[in-house]
XYZ file of C-alpha atoms in Angstrom:
533
model
C -0.124 -0.113 -0.126
C 1.441 3.491 -0.860
C 2.132 6.175 1.728
C -0.876 8.227 1.283
C -2.772 5.437 1.336
C -1.956 4.663 4.978
C -2.796 8.196 5.882
C -6.162 7.492 4.406
C -6.858 4.676 6.404
C -5.761 6.453 9.616
C -7.768 9.318 8.847
C -10.905 6.893 8.056
C -10.371 4.616 11.584
C -9.938 7.460 13.375
C -12.568 10.124 12.573
C -14.813 6.848 11.910
C -15.054 5.849 15.754
C -16.154 9.299 16.519
C -18.750 9.117 13.983
C -19.423 5.562 15.498
C -20.119 6.563 18.744
C -22.774 9.394 17.759
C -24.607 6.690 16.126
C -24.528 3.990 18.524
C -25.318 6.371 21.430
C -28.315 7.501 19.402
C -29.685 3.885 19.348
C -28.674 3.096 22.771
C -30.243 6.386 24.535
C -33.685 4.633 25.399
C -31.809 1.712 27.162
C -29.762 4.096 28.948
C -32.770 6.438 29.848
C -34.366 3.363 31.313
C -31.644 1.481 33.068
C -29.144 3.804 34.176
C -29.980 5.520 37.393
C -29.820 9.533 37.908
C -28.377 10.837 40.849
C -29.984 14.381 40.450
C -33.506 15.630 39.546
C -32.883 15.706 35.824
C -35.527 14.454 33.480
C -35.198 11.472 31.112
C -35.060 13.254 27.930
C -32.974 16.018 29.383
C -30.514 13.348 30.336
C -30.534 11.744 27.095
C -30.028 15.197 25.515
C -27.158 15.903 27.694
C -25.277 12.543 26.886
C -25.605 13.654 23.278
C -24.542 17.598 23.868
C -21.833 16.828 26.827
C -20.190 15.050 23.810
C -20.767 17.334 21.165
C -20.276 20.433 23.546
C -16.649 19.692 24.278
C -16.011 18.714 20.579
C -17.397 22.207 19.526
C -15.550 24.205 22.167
C -12.151 22.561 21.292
C -12.382 21.283 17.712
C -10.578 24.627 16.547
C -7.821 24.156 19.435
C -7.267 20.619 18.290
C -6.845 22.122 14.967
C -4.421 24.581 15.985
C -2.228 22.145 17.870
C -2.081 19.679 15.100
C -0.891 22.338 12.814
C 1.789 23.567 15.261
C 2.679 20.690 17.140
C 2.365 17.894 14.344
C -0.589 16.157 12.999
C 0.467 12.604 13.256
C 1.608 13.071 16.860
C -1.637 15.149 17.874
C -3.740 12.478 16.080
C -1.850 9.659 17.893
C -2.479 11.284 21.345
C -5.908 11.909 20.375
C -6.708 7.935 19.411
C -5.319 7.030 23.172
C -7.119 9.843 24.795
C -10.433 8.665 23.064
C -9.811 5.008 24.269
C -9.497 6.103 27.921
C -12.697 8.008 27.724
C -14.486 5.189 26.174
C -13.537 2.949 28.792
C -14.947 5.395 31.709
C -18.256 5.606 29.464
C -18.636 1.954 29.653
C -18.336 1.573 33.147
C -20.262 4.539 34.408
C -22.261 3.722 37.324
C -25.225 6.752 36.981
C -26.059 8.997 34.322
C -24.101 12.016 35.464
C -20.646 10.269 35.399
C -22.047 8.806 31.710
C -22.168 12.537 30.678
C -18.844 13.502 31.968
C -17.363 10.261 30.276
C -19.148 11.792 27.022
C -17.555 15.200 27.732
C -14.016 13.514 27.931
C -14.617 11.732 24.915
C -15.591 14.877 22.886
C -12.083 16.276 24.087
C -10.521 13.570 22.487
C -12.484 13.825 19.410
C -11.655 17.611 18.914
C -8.192 16.016 18.218
C -9.131 13.419 15.686
C -11.811 15.224 13.484
C -9.591 18.222 12.329
C -6.385 15.948 12.249
C -8.075 13.307 9.912
C -9.139 16.138 7.255
C -5.685 17.891 7.734
C -3.716 14.294 6.878
C -5.900 13.901 3.791
C -5.192 17.451 2.877
C -1.532 16.755 3.141
C -1.168 13.536 1.220
C -3.314 14.358 -1.429
C -3.592 17.224 -4.210
C -5.691 18.210 -6.886
C -8.586 15.739 -8.240
C -7.081 12.738 -6.251
C -7.965 14.867 -2.994
C -11.481 15.248 -3.894
C -11.887 11.642 -4.599
C -9.919 10.779 -1.461
C -12.604 13.432 0.578
C -15.321 11.031 -1.200
C -13.531 7.834 -0.136
C -13.593 9.149 3.480
C -17.071 10.467 3.398
C -17.948 7.032 2.019
C -16.235 5.202 4.984
C -17.846 7.438 7.525
C -21.303 6.627 5.982
C -20.409 3.057 6.233
C -19.519 3.442 9.809
C -22.530 5.383 10.341
C -24.727 2.026 8.850
C -22.809 -0.061 10.771
C -22.919 1.802 13.860
C -26.776 1.179 14.648
C -26.514 -2.055 13.622
C -23.637 -3.114 15.993
C -25.271 -0.622 18.553
C -28.370 -2.231 18.405
C -27.358 -5.775 18.906
C -25.176 -5.031 21.751
C -27.624 -3.246 23.421
C -30.544 -6.150 22.659
C -28.083 -8.806 23.320
C -25.481 -7.679 25.870
C -25.666 -4.033 27.330
C -25.470 -0.486 26.324
C -22.270 -0.515 27.861
C -20.460 -2.433 25.355
C -21.696 0.046 22.758
C -18.740 2.046 24.267
C -16.083 -0.844 24.860
C -16.654 -1.818 21.576
C -14.446 1.206 20.301
C -11.093 -0.032 21.752
C -9.997 -2.564 19.199
C -10.843 -0.373 16.238
C -8.965 2.657 18.459
C -5.813 0.053 18.562
C -5.480 -0.644 15.228
C -5.461 3.171 14.368
C -2.879 3.929 16.453
C -0.524 1.528 15.097
C -1.434 2.572 11.619
C -0.698 6.247 12.665
C 2.299 5.347 14.390
C 4.030 3.187 12.095
C 2.784 4.242 8.598
C 1.974 7.816 8.591
C 4.534 10.603 8.003
C 4.503 13.721 9.623
C 3.031 16.747 7.584
C 5.580 19.366 6.219
C 3.119 22.482 6.505
C 2.874 23.806 9.948
C 3.076 27.157 11.702
C 5.388 26.392 14.365
C 5.793 29.050 17.043
C 2.223 30.264 17.110
C 0.678 30.638 20.753
C -2.670 28.674 21.022
C -5.700 30.798 22.347
C -6.781 29.098 25.599
C -8.847 32.026 26.526
C -10.714 31.950 23.212
C -11.177 28.162 23.615
C -12.618 28.910 27.007
C -14.936 31.867 25.795
C -15.973 29.121 22.847
C -16.973 26.429 25.437
C -18.809 29.104 27.871
C -20.867 30.122 24.768
C -21.777 26.720 23.528
C -22.610 25.607 26.965
C -24.683 28.518 27.876
C -26.813 28.593 24.584
C -27.357 24.936 24.601
C -28.204 23.935 28.092
C -29.715 26.802 29.217
C -32.903 26.337 26.585
C -33.155 22.654 27.290
C -32.922 23.346 31.603
C -35.236 25.949 30.682
C -37.972 24.218 29.369
C -37.494 21.168 31.679
C -37.953 23.622 34.846
C -40.891 25.475 32.795
C -38.458 28.740 32.979
C -38.685 29.256 36.759
C -35.528 28.357 37.423
C -32.743 31.691 37.488
C -29.749 29.569 36.683
C -31.387 29.394 33.007
C -31.436 32.791 32.516
C -27.756 33.058 33.738
C -26.520 30.187 31.336
C -28.267 31.933 28.654
C -26.748 35.276 29.505
C -23.384 34.036 29.803
C -23.418 32.237 26.294
C -24.644 35.631 24.801
C -21.742 37.687 26.476
C -18.994 34.835 25.818
C -20.238 34.881 22.010
C -20.061 38.588 21.819
C -16.526 38.702 23.519
C -15.528 36.064 21.446
C -16.230 37.486 18.120
C -14.380 40.641 19.351
C -11.162 38.752 20.135
C -11.039 37.206 16.755
C -11.208 40.525 15.005
C -8.552 42.211 17.085
C -6.418 39.575 19.200
C -2.956 38.758 16.986
C -3.258 35.160 18.193
C -7.116 34.721 18.150
C -8.413 31.543 18.560
C -9.617 31.455 14.676
C -7.143 33.387 12.472
C -9.198 36.643 10.938
C -7.417 35.659 7.754
C -9.573 32.744 7.196
C -12.826 34.902 6.852
C -11.293 36.710 3.658
C -12.557 33.859 1.681
C -16.331 34.009 0.873
C -16.657 30.268 0.057
C -15.390 29.614 3.543
C -18.105 31.529 5.110
C -20.946 30.669 3.127
C -20.170 26.951 3.606
C -19.593 27.515 7.272
C -23.126 29.314 7.449
C -24.607 26.489 5.367
C -23.055 23.854 7.593
C -24.232 25.402 10.654
C -27.858 24.931 9.437
C -27.882 21.611 7.467
C -25.793 19.641 10.202
C -28.337 20.992 12.688
C -31.258 19.908 10.986
C -29.631 16.296 10.397
C -29.259 16.066 14.105
C -32.809 16.732 14.601
C -34.136 14.385 12.386
C -31.785 11.546 13.163
C -31.891 11.876 17.099
C -35.625 12.261 17.554
C -36.426 9.794 14.855
C -34.477 6.985 16.533
C -35.951 7.814 20.028
C -39.604 8.045 18.209
C -39.202 4.780 16.739
C -38.131 2.839 19.824
C -40.001 4.996 22.619
C -43.675 5.602 20.834
C -43.712 3.315 17.682
C -42.447 -0.051 19.757
C -39.212 -0.679 17.794
C -36.171 -2.447 19.515
C -32.940 -0.915 19.490
C -31.883 -3.194 16.700
C -35.015 -2.499 14.452
C -34.474 1.051 14.900
C -30.835 0.993 13.897
C -31.616 -1.240 10.563
C -34.623 1.918 9.852
C -31.975 4.500 9.131
C -29.790 2.005 6.767
C -31.295 3.021 3.500
C -30.294 6.485 4.142
C -26.254 5.689 4.461
C -26.442 2.865 1.635
C -25.990 5.935 -1.357
C -23.554 7.960 0.378
C -21.241 4.605 1.275
C -21.544 3.584 -2.448
C -21.602 6.653 -4.393
C -19.603 9.550 -2.539
C -16.296 8.920 -4.417
C -18.148 9.403 -7.376
C -20.044 12.315 -6.224
C -16.664 14.117 -5.473
C -15.406 13.425 -8.930
C -18.796 14.766 -10.539
C -18.766 17.901 -8.440
C -15.187 18.787 -9.176
C -16.105 19.107 -12.931
C -19.843 20.673 -12.566
C -18.964 23.222 -9.344
C -20.540 22.442 -5.857
C -23.298 24.993 -6.013
C -25.969 22.667 -7.712
C -24.934 19.926 -5.030
C -25.440 22.226 -1.983
C -28.735 23.377 -3.157
C -30.288 20.443 -4.225
C -28.782 18.278 -1.425
C -30.438 19.610 1.654
C -33.903 20.495 -0.527
C -33.946 16.470 -0.940
C -33.077 16.114 2.778
C -35.997 18.604 3.496
C -38.375 16.363 1.336
C -37.519 13.187 3.203
C -38.093 15.315 6.659
C -41.434 16.389 5.456
C -42.414 12.462 4.402
C -41.632 11.337 8.072
C -43.457 14.297 9.366
C -46.292 12.390 8.099
C -46.132 9.297 10.042
C -49.581 8.547 11.524
C -50.093 9.874 15.265
C -52.619 7.445 16.021
C -50.962 4.800 17.793
C -53.576 2.204 16.821
C -52.454 2.596 12.999
C -49.285 1.161 14.326
C -50.842 -1.914 15.907
C -48.561 -1.365 19.151
C -48.299 -4.409 21.435
C -49.869 -6.393 18.768
C -46.494 -8.290 17.643
C -43.444 -9.154 19.897
C -40.479 -6.576 19.837
C -38.236 -7.816 16.550
C -34.791 -6.664 15.133
C -37.054 -6.586 11.965
C -38.822 -3.196 11.194
C -42.396 -3.722 11.348
C -44.593 -3.835 8.038
C -45.683 -0.328 8.838
C -41.785 0.789 8.316
C -42.357 0.308 4.259
C -45.597 2.107 4.372
C -44.672 5.160 6.299
C -40.979 5.216 6.825
C -38.488 3.737 4.216
C -39.652 6.438 1.392
C -38.531 9.186 3.620
C -35.287 7.619 4.771
C -34.510 7.005 1.175
C -35.032 10.421 0.250
C -33.392 12.144 2.944
C -30.306 9.643 2.179
C -30.203 10.935 -1.370
C -29.776 14.529 -0.496
C -27.070 13.554 2.111
C -25.291 11.658 -0.827
C -25.322 14.873 -2.952
C -24.330 17.204 -0.203
C -21.879 15.993 1.765
C -18.429 15.312 -0.394
C -19.222 18.588 -2.123
C -19.398 20.448 0.982
C -15.988 19.130 2.353
C -14.312 19.366 -0.885
C -15.284 23.147 -1.089
C -14.412 23.671 2.620
C -10.567 22.442 2.152
C -10.149 24.202 -1.058
C -10.856 27.406 0.439
C -8.149 26.827 3.017
C -4.318 27.490 2.477
C -2.503 24.154 3.469
C -0.596 25.306 6.595
C -4.321 26.443 7.860
C -5.998 23.039 7.153
C -6.189 21.832 10.581
C -7.667 25.047 12.250
C -9.829 25.864 9.191
C -11.364 21.884 9.204
C -11.492 22.433 12.924
C -13.653 25.624 12.696
C -15.941 24.026 9.970
C -16.461 20.878 12.292
C -17.021 22.966 15.353
C -19.772 25.189 13.256
C -21.107 21.705 12.160
C -21.310 20.669 16.253
C -22.474 24.036 17.278
C -25.347 23.810 14.965
C -26.652 20.621 16.662
C -26.157 21.980 19.854
C -28.217 25.263 19.284
C -30.702 23.773 16.958
C -30.947 20.608 18.864
C -32.088 22.853 21.934
C -34.201 24.454 19.889
C -36.043 21.129 19.102
C -36.062 19.535 22.594
C -38.234 22.930 23.719
C -40.182 22.620 20.636
C -40.907 18.942 21.545
C -41.263 19.319 25.223
C -43.710 21.990 24.836
C -46.041 20.167 21.942
C -46.253 16.926 23.772
C -47.069 18.107 27.098
C -49.632 20.924 25.611
C -51.072 18.038 23.518
C -51.150 15.681 26.507
C -52.858 18.588 28.684
C -55.300 18.611 25.845
C -56.039 14.946 25.844
C -56.141 14.287 29.356
C -57.318 17.379 31.138
C -57.219 15.730 34.584
C -53.478 15.168 34.553
C -51.177 17.750 35.809
C -48.506 18.057 32.986
C -46.838 20.623 35.302
C -46.070 18.071 38.082
C -42.313 17.329 38.381
C -43.220 13.921 39.134
C -44.988 13.146 36.108
C -42.452 14.801 34.043
C -39.903 12.390 35.780
C -41.590 9.493 34.644
C -43.641 10.795 31.336
C -41.159 12.274 28.665
C -41.613 13.195 24.998
C -41.172 10.292 22.391
C -39.982 7.873 25.263
C -42.432 4.756 26.133
C -45.147 5.263 28.522
C -44.705 3.845 32.237
C -45.802 0.356 32.273
C -48.500 1.286 34.962
C -50.587 3.739 33.151
C -54.023 2.906 31.979
C -54.871 2.125 28.657
C -56.270 5.766 27.905
C -53.402 7.491 29.185
C -50.970 5.746 27.312
C -52.638 6.156 23.975
C -52.793 9.967 24.999
C -48.623 9.663 25.748
C -48.229 8.032 22.390
C -50.684 10.502 20.373
C -48.553 13.435 22.351
C -45.212 12.051 21.285
C -46.917 11.918 17.531
C -47.323 15.422 17.655
C -44.198 16.361 19.030
C -42.641 14.067 16.406
C -44.180 16.120 13.565
C -43.273 19.288 14.881
C -39.457 18.042 15.102
C -39.537 16.884 11.771
C -41.063 20.271 10.481
C -38.664 22.210 11.990
C -35.853 19.833 10.642
C -37.215 20.639 7.172
C -37.410 24.237 7.377
C -34.128 24.586 8.437
C -32.631 22.567 5.906
C -34.594 24.779 3.151
C -32.796 27.608 4.844
C -29.521 26.072 4.183
C -30.043 25.242 0.741
C -30.854 29.098 0.434
C -27.710 29.984 1.927
C -25.836 28.287 -0.846
C -27.794 29.134 -3.817
C -27.355 33.025 -3.218
C -24.150 32.842 -1.622
C -21.823 30.732 -3.684
C -20.555 32.554 -6.515
C -19.983 30.958 -9.917
C -16.910 32.708 -10.379
C -14.496 34.529 -8.107
C -12.057 37.369 -8.280
C -8.622 35.789 -8.500
C -5.639 37.975 -7.802
C -2.019 36.808 -8.556
C -3.033 33.144 -8.496
C -5.166 30.546 -10.255
C -6.508 29.402 -7.109
C -8.389 25.871 -6.742
C -11.130 25.344 -9.227
C -13.853 23.178 -8.595
C -16.175 23.431 -11.674
C -17.388 27.068 -12.055
C -16.325 28.004 -8.216
C -13.207 29.513 -7.706
C -11.770 28.987 -4.317
C -8.681 31.310 -3.857
C -5.837 30.237 -1.214
C -6.364 32.501 1.462
C -2.718 33.895 1.995
C -2.792 35.556 -1.403
C -6.730 36.671 -1.249
C -7.257 40.584 -1.827
């Protein structure tokens, strides 16, 4: 195998395990919520949100630092350390005795992942050039999609046969192979910006901003906006955001070099990423919980239900990378999110009457029920075709807009945006889903006090009703979850349309080139940043 292929393999294994944990944990959330005790008064859906959000928070806050460290301290070295850190954090998650410690372990996983994600793209960017680079990004995307396919299947089987804990411990052999490949087969990249200081204060500001604007709204909905800490969190998030923006504009060693933003392509891609990946998280997470909690799928069946969305991405991403290099990225970055929105609308039309699914009439099976092909399959396929059209052109356009020595921090910024979007828009979705659920439940069952903390501790949106409720209340709970899920899918579709509009009106067919040929992706010219006027 040639040397650059080893770099691609290391990138796929390391970043793939980060993506794997996202998909595995999504499938495992219902089992975790049902089996793992809570040491505090947080609700079930709130805790499930924190398990995902804690991971994404530390990723979001530290991705740019991870990219900067890779650029200045060596991409191979930092990547190897990231693999070791992720393995240690996976052990902590797999052995967690309660919900709060699992959330803490997820935060530590995110810290290690913040090194692996930008490092993987930087390794590919350093090893390949020209059209080979677009093809390599396509292979990386396809492999990531394959991991996303395998993740729910492996996760579902592990949850159903062994335990949700095995979903974390399965990371260890893959990480061991990735470390060996990185240590023994990958060469250190030549392009670095040694000597630059890392803006730790800016990293702290980013963490406070994302944490406040994520956990504040989620906690606010859970406490019905009566807890003063909610407003303190939101205020801190807004203040930290303002200070961070000012620091980037004025500080000589800011967390994100201001020169990155002189590329219009870089700016447009990041705005589109914010909306598209936020909607992606809302759809996949809410669908997985709803299929299991409301419609009676077990974990394996819920994992299988999303497989059709990933098959096109796995098989054709390399081809799409080549095609988009000739046609230009804009048609793909507009059409892809619109197809994804159509898939979300399809899923929004799922029957909200629980009797339509004959829940309880058949034993739990690892095979999706027959209703799946009537109501879910088409939406999943359409959504997957949209992802196929969008993912590789977005990555290739981003990397073409970044100079080689800034590949780490530039890709890290985009990856941070792709995780901030799920945090903020996911928080909005939790608020919307919770309000819709308890509002509909109150209308269906006027005698039930939906503001009661005791009720909210046992009856959660999109999750299975408690075993001891009567049949009428169970039906009302499932119906309320159906209404809440419809609202979530409508939100996802609307956000995806916004993401398509950003690319449609923001990406130019041609760019002004001053003193350089730039990197051409079809009709889109991406100019190296250091030579942009």
